[in-house]
Coordinates of C-alpha atoms and ligand atoms in Angstrom, one line a residue:
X1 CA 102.9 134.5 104.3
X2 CA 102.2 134.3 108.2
X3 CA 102.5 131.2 109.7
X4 CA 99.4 131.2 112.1
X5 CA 98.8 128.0 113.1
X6 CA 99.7 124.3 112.0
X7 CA 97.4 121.3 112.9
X8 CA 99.1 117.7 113.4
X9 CA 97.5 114.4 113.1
X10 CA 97.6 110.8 112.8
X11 CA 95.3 108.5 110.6
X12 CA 94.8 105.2 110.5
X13 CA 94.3 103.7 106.7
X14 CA 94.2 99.8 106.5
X15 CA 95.9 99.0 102.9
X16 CA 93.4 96.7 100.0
X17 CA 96.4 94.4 99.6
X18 CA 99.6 94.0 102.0
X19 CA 102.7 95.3 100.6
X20 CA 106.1 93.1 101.6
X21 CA 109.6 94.2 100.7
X22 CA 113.1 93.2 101.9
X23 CA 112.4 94.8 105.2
X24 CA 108.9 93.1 106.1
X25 CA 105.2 93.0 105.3
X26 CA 103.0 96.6 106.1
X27 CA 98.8 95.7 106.3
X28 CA 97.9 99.0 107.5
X29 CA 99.2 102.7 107.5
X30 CA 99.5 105.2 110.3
X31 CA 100.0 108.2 108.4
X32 CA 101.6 111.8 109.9
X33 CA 99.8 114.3 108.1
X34 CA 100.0 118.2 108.6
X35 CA 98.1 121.3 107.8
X36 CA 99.4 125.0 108.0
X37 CA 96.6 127.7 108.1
X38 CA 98.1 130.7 106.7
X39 CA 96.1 133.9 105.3
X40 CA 92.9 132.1 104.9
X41 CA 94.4 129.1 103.0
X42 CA 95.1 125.5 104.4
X43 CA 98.3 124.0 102.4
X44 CA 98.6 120.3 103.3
X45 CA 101.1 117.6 104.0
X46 CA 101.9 114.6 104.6
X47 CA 104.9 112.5 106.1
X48 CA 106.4 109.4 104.5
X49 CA 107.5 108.0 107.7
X50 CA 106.8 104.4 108.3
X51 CA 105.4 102.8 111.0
X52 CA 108.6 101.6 112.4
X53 CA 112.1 102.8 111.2
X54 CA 112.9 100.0 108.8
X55 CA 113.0 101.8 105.6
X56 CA 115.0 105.0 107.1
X57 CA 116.0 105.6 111.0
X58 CA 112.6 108.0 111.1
X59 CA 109.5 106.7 111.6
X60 CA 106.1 108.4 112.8
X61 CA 106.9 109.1 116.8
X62 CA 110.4 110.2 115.8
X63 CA 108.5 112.7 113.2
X64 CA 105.7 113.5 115.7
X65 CA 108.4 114.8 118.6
X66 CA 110.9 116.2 116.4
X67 CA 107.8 118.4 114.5
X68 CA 106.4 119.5 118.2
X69 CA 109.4 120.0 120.1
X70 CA 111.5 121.8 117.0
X71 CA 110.0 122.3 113.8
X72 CA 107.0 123.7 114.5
X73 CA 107.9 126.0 116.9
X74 CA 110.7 127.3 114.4
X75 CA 108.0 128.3 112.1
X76 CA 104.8 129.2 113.9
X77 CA 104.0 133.2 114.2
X78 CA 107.0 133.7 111.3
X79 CA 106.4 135.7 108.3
X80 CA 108.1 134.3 105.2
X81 CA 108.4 135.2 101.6
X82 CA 107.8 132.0 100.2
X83 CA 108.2 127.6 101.1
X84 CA 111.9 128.1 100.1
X85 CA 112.9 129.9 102.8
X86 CA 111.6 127.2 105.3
X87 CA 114.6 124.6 105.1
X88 CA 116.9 127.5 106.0
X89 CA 114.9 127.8 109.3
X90 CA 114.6 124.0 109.6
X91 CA 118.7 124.1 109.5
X92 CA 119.8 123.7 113.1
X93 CA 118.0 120.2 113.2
X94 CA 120.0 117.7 111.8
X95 CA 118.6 114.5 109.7
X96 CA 114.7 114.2 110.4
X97 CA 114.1 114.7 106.7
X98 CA 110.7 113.2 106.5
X99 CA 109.4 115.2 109.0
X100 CA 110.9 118.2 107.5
X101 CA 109.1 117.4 104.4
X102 CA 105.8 117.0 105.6
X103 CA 105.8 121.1 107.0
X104 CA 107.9 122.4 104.1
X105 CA 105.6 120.7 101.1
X106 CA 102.4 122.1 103.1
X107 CA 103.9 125.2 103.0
X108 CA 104.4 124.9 99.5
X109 CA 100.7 124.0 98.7
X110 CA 99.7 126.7 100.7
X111 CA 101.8 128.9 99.0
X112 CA 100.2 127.8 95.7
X113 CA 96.5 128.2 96.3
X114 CA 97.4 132.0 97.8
X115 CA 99.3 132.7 94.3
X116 CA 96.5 130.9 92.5
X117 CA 98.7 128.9 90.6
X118 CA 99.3 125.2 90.2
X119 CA 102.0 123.9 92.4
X120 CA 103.1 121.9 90.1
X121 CA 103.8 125.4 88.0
X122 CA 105.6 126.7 91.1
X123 CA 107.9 123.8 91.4
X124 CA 108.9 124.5 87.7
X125 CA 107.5 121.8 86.2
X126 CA 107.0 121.7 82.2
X127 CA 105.5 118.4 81.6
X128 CA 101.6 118.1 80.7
X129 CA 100.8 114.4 81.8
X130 CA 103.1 112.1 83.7
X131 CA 103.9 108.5 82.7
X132 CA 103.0 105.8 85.7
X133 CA 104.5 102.4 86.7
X134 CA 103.8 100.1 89.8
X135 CA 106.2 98.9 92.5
X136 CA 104.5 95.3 93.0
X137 CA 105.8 93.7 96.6
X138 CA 106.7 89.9 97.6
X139 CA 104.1 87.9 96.9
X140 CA 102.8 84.5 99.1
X141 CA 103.7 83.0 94.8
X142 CA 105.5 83.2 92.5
X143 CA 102.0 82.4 90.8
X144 CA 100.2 85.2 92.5
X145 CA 102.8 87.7 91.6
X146 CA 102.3 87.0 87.5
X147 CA 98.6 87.5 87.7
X148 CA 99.2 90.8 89.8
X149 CA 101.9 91.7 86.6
X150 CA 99.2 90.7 84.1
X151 CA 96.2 92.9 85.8
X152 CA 98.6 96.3 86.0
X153 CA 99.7 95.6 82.4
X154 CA 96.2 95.4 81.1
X155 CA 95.4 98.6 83.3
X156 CA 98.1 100.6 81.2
X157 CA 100.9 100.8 83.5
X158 CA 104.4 101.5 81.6
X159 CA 107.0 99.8 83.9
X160 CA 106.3 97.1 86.2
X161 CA 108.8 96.7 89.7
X162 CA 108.9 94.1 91.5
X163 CA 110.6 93.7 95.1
X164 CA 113.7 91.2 95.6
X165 CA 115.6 89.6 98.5
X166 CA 117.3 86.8 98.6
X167 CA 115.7 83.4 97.6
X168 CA 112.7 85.7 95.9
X169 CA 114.7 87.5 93.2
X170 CA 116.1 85.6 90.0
X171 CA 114.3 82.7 90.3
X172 CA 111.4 85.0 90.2
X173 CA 112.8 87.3 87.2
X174 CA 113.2 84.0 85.3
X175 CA 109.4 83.3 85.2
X176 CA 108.3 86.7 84.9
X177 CA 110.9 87.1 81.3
X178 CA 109.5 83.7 80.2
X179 CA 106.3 85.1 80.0
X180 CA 106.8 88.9 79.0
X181 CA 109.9 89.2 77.1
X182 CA 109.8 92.6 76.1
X183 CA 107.9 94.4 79.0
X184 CA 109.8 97.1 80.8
X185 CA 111.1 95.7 84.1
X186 CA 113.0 97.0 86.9
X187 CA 113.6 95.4 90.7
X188 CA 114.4 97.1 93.9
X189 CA 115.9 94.9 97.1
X190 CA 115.8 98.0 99.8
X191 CA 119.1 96.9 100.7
X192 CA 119.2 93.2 100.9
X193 CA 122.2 92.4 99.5
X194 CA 126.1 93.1 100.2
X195 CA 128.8 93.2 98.2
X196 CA 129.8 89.3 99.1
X197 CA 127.0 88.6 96.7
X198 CA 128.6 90.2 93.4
X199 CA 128.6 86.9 91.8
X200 CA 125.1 86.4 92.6
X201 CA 124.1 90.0 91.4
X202 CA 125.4 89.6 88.2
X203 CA 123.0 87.0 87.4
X204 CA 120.5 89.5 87.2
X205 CA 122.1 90.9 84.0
X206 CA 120.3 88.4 81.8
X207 CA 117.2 89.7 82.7
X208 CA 117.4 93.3 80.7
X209 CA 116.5 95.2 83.3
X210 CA 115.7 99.0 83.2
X211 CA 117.6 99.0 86.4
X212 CA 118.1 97.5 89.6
X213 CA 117.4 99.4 92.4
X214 CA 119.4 100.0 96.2
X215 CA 121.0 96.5 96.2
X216 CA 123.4 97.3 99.0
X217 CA 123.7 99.1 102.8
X218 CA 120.8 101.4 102.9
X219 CA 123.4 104.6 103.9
X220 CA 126.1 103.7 101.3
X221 CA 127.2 105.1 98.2
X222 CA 131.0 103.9 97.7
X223 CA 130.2 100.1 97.3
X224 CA 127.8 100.9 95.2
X225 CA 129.7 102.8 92.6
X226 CA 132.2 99.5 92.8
X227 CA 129.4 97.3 92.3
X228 CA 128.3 99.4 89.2
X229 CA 131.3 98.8 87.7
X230 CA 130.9 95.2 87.9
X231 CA 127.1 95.3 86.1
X232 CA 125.9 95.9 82.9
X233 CA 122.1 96.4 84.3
X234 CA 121.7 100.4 85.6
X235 CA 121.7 100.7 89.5
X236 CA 119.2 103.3 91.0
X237 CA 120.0 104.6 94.1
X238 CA 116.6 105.4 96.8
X239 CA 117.7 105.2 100.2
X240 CA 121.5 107.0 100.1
X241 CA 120.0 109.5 98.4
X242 CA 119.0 111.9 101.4
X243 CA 120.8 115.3 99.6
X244 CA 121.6 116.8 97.0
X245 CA 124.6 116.4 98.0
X246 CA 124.6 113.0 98.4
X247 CA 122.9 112.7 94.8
X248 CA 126.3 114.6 93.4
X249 CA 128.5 112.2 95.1
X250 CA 126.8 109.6 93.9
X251 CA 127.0 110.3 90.6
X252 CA 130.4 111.9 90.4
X253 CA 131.5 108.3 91.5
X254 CA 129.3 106.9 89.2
X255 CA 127.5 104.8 91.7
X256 CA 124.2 104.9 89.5
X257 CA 123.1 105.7 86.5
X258 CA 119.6 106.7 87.7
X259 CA 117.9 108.6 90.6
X260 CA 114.8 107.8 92.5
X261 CA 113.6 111.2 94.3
X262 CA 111.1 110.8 96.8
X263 CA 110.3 114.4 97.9
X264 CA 110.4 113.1 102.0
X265 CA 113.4 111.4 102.1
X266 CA 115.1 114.4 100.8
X267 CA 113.3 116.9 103.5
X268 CA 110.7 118.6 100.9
X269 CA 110.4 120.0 97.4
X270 CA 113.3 122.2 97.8
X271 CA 115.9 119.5 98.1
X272 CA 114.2 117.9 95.8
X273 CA 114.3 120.6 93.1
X274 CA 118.2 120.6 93.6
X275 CA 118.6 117.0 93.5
X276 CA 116.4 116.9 89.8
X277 CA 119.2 119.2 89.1
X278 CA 122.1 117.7 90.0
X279 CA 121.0 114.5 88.5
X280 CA 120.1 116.9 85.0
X281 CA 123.0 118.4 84.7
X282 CA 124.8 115.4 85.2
X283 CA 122.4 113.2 82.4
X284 CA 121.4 111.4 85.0
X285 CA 117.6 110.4 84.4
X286 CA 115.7 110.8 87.5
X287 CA 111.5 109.0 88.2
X288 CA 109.6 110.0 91.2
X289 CA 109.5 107.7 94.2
X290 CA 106.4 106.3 96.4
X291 CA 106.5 105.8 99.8
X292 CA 102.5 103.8 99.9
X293 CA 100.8 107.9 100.5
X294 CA 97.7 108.9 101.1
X295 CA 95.9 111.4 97.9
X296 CA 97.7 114.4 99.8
X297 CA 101.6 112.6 99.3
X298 CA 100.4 111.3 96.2
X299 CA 99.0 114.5 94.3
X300 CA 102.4 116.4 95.5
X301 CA 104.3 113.5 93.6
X302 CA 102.2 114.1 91.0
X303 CA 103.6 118.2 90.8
X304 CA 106.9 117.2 91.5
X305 CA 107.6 114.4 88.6
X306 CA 106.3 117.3 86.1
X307 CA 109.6 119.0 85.8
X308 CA 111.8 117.9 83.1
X309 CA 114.5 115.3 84.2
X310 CA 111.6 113.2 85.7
X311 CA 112.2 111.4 82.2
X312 CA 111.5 107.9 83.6
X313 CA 107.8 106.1 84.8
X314 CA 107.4 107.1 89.0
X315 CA 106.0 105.0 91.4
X316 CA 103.6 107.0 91.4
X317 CA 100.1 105.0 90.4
X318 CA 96.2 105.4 91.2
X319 CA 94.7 105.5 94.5
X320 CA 92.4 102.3 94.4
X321 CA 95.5 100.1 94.2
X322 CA 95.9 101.1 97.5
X323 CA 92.8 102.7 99.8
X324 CA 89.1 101.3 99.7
X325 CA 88.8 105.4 100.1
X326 CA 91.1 108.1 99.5
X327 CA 91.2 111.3 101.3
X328 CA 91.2 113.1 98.1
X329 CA 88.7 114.1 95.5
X330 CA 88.8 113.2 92.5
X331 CA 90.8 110.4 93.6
X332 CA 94.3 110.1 91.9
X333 CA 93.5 107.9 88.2
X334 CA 95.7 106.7 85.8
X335 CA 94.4 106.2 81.7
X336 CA 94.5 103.4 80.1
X337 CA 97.6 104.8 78.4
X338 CA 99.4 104.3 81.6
X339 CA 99.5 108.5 82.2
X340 CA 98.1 111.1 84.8
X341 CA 97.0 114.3 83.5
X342 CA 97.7 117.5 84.9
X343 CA 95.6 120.0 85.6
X344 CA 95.6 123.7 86.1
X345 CA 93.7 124.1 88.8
X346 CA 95.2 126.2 92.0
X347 CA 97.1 124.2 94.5
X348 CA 97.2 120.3 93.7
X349 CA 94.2 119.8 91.9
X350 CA 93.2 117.0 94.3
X351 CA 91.0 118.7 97.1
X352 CA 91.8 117.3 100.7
X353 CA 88.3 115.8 102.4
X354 CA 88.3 117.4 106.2
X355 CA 85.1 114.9 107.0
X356 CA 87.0 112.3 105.7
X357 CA 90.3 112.7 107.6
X358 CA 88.3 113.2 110.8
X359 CA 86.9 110.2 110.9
X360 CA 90.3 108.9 110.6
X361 CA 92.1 110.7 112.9
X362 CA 93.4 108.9 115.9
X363 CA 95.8 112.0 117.5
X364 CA 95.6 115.5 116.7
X365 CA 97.3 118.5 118.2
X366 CA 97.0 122.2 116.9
X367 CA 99.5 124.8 117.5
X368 CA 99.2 128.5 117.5
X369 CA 101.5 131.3 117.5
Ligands
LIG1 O1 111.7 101.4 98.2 O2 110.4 102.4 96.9 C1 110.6 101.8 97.9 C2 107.2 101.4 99.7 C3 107.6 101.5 101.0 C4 108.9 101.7 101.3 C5 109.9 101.8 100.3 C6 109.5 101.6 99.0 C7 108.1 101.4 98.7 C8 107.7 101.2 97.4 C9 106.2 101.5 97.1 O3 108.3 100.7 96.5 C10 106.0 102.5 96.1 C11 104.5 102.9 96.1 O4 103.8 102.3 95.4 O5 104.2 103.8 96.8
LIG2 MG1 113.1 101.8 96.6

């Protein structure tokens, strides 16, 4: 494939509800999205980057430089076999993983729709439909919160998560076990705790929880593995999880007993791939990971949780929980079962809307070889 020329943009997406974890409250999305036009076909991507770099060090001016100054111009005029050659390329820039994504998985997409085959078939995935859950932020109540639970349970979902910091964690757990005993429950505190609080943690065993997700330092995976071993309930790990190598350490210490993969924080599908390994070969289960994306982030989720370890319900749930209008058509939809189908069309399935993103856009930039 030759790399002829790659557009970059930003759009602006205001959110139907605010979503609040540990780390603070997002109303809106600025959203890094690329496109790489290649032999007559236009493979899309998109950046998880935040607006500010409170999840991970990136966020979107760190991934707009860092694509412009370095990663696009490593690709652009290049001829390559296929999208697993581009993190070799990508290899003299360190870290940056989110904007290394956004290129690699657009290359991947455009890969697809010139081989005519379902990315998510390229990927190796097996799987026919995918089961869904929902990650459900900090509420203004603890009252508005249940009837949020109560409305995705009656929509299907198959696992409900709920975000927990300090002062809005077991307290909360309590009233939300009182009500649904049996339903399948998990939390994640994006790092709001430290190991001071083991006592505390530990209260959160009574809640039979499918696990509990990145309780400590976002960049740690030692203290986690001795935290383990003082919990019954499963720890996932999200945000140390930037490698497959970092996904063997962590579970050759036995730091968690379950992997969230989100394809950006890993630096693209590739990564990814050998972190659903690692995690496999170890009987380490493994669920796929939102980051709040647009249809484009969203429908390559979709491809990625089809292959086989991806044994768990994702974060990955329709887009009217989140956008008025998506930039995708058919929009992503979940059935009543809780499950996206897949399809067999070329590419994702989902095709991007140009008119739409246009209208959207608030910075572009297109770069030719
Ligand atoms: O930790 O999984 C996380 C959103 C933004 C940043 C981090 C996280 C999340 C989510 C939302 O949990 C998942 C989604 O619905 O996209
Ligand atoms: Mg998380």
């Amino acid at each position: 494939m030759k790399i002829e020329a790659i557009t970059l943009r930003e759009i602006q997406m205001p959110l139907v509800h605010f979503f609040e974890t540990s780390f603070g409250r997002t109303y809106s999305r600025q959203i890094l999205l690329v496109t790489v036009h290649s032999e007559g076909v236009d493979g899309w991507g998109e950046s998880v980057v935040g607006e500010n770099p409170f999840y991970s060090s990136e966020w979107i001016e760190s991934a707009w430089s860092t694509l412009i100054h370095y990663l696009i111009p490593a690709l652009l005029g290049k001829r390559i076999q296929s999208a697993r050659d581009v993190p070799c390329l990508f290899a003299k820039v360190r870290g940056h993983q989110m904007a290394k994504a956004a290129l690699e998985n657009a290359i991947w997409e455009a890969e697809a729709l010139q081989k005519k085959m379902p990315l998510w078939k390229l990927l190796g995935g097996t799987r026919a439909e995918i089961p869904c859950g929902v990650s459900i932020g900090i509420q203004d109540s603890v009252e508005q919160l249940l009837e949020t639970i109560e409305a995705e349970l009656a929509a299907g979902y198959r696992r409900i998560k709920i975000k927990v910091k300090p002062g809005w964690d077991t307290n909360v757990l309590e009233r939300i076990r009182s009500r649904w005993a049996d339903i399948t429950l998990s939390c994640d505190a994006n790092s709001a705790y430290t190991l001071d609080q083991v006592e505390h943690l530990r209260k959160f065993d009574q809640f039979n929880l499918l696990m509990i997700e990145q309780p400590l330092w976002n960049d740690d995976i030692y203290y986690h593995a001795r935290l383990q071993n003082q919990l019954r309930t499963a720890i996932c790990l999200d945000e140390s999880i930037v490698s497959a190598r970092s996904a063997a350490f962590a579970v050759e210490t036995a730091a968690c007993r379950i992997i969230n993969v989100k394809v950006g924080r890993v630096g693209g599908f590739t990564e990814a791939i050998a972190v659903h390994d690692i995690a496999q070969s170890h009987k380490v289960p493994v669920w796929c990971g939102g980051m709040l994306e647009t249809g484009i982030g969203r429908a390559h989720n979709i491809a990625l949780s089809t292959l086989p370890n991806f044994s768990l319900p994702g974060d990955v749930s329709a887009s009217k929980r989140y956008w008025k209008q998506d930039i995708v058509d058919p929009e992503i939809e979940v059935s009543r079962e809780g499950m996206i189908p897949i399809g067999n069309q070329p590419g994702t399935g989902y095709r991007v809307q140009p008119e739409v993103i246009e209208k959207l856009t608030v910075r572009k930039e297109v770069l030719h070889c």
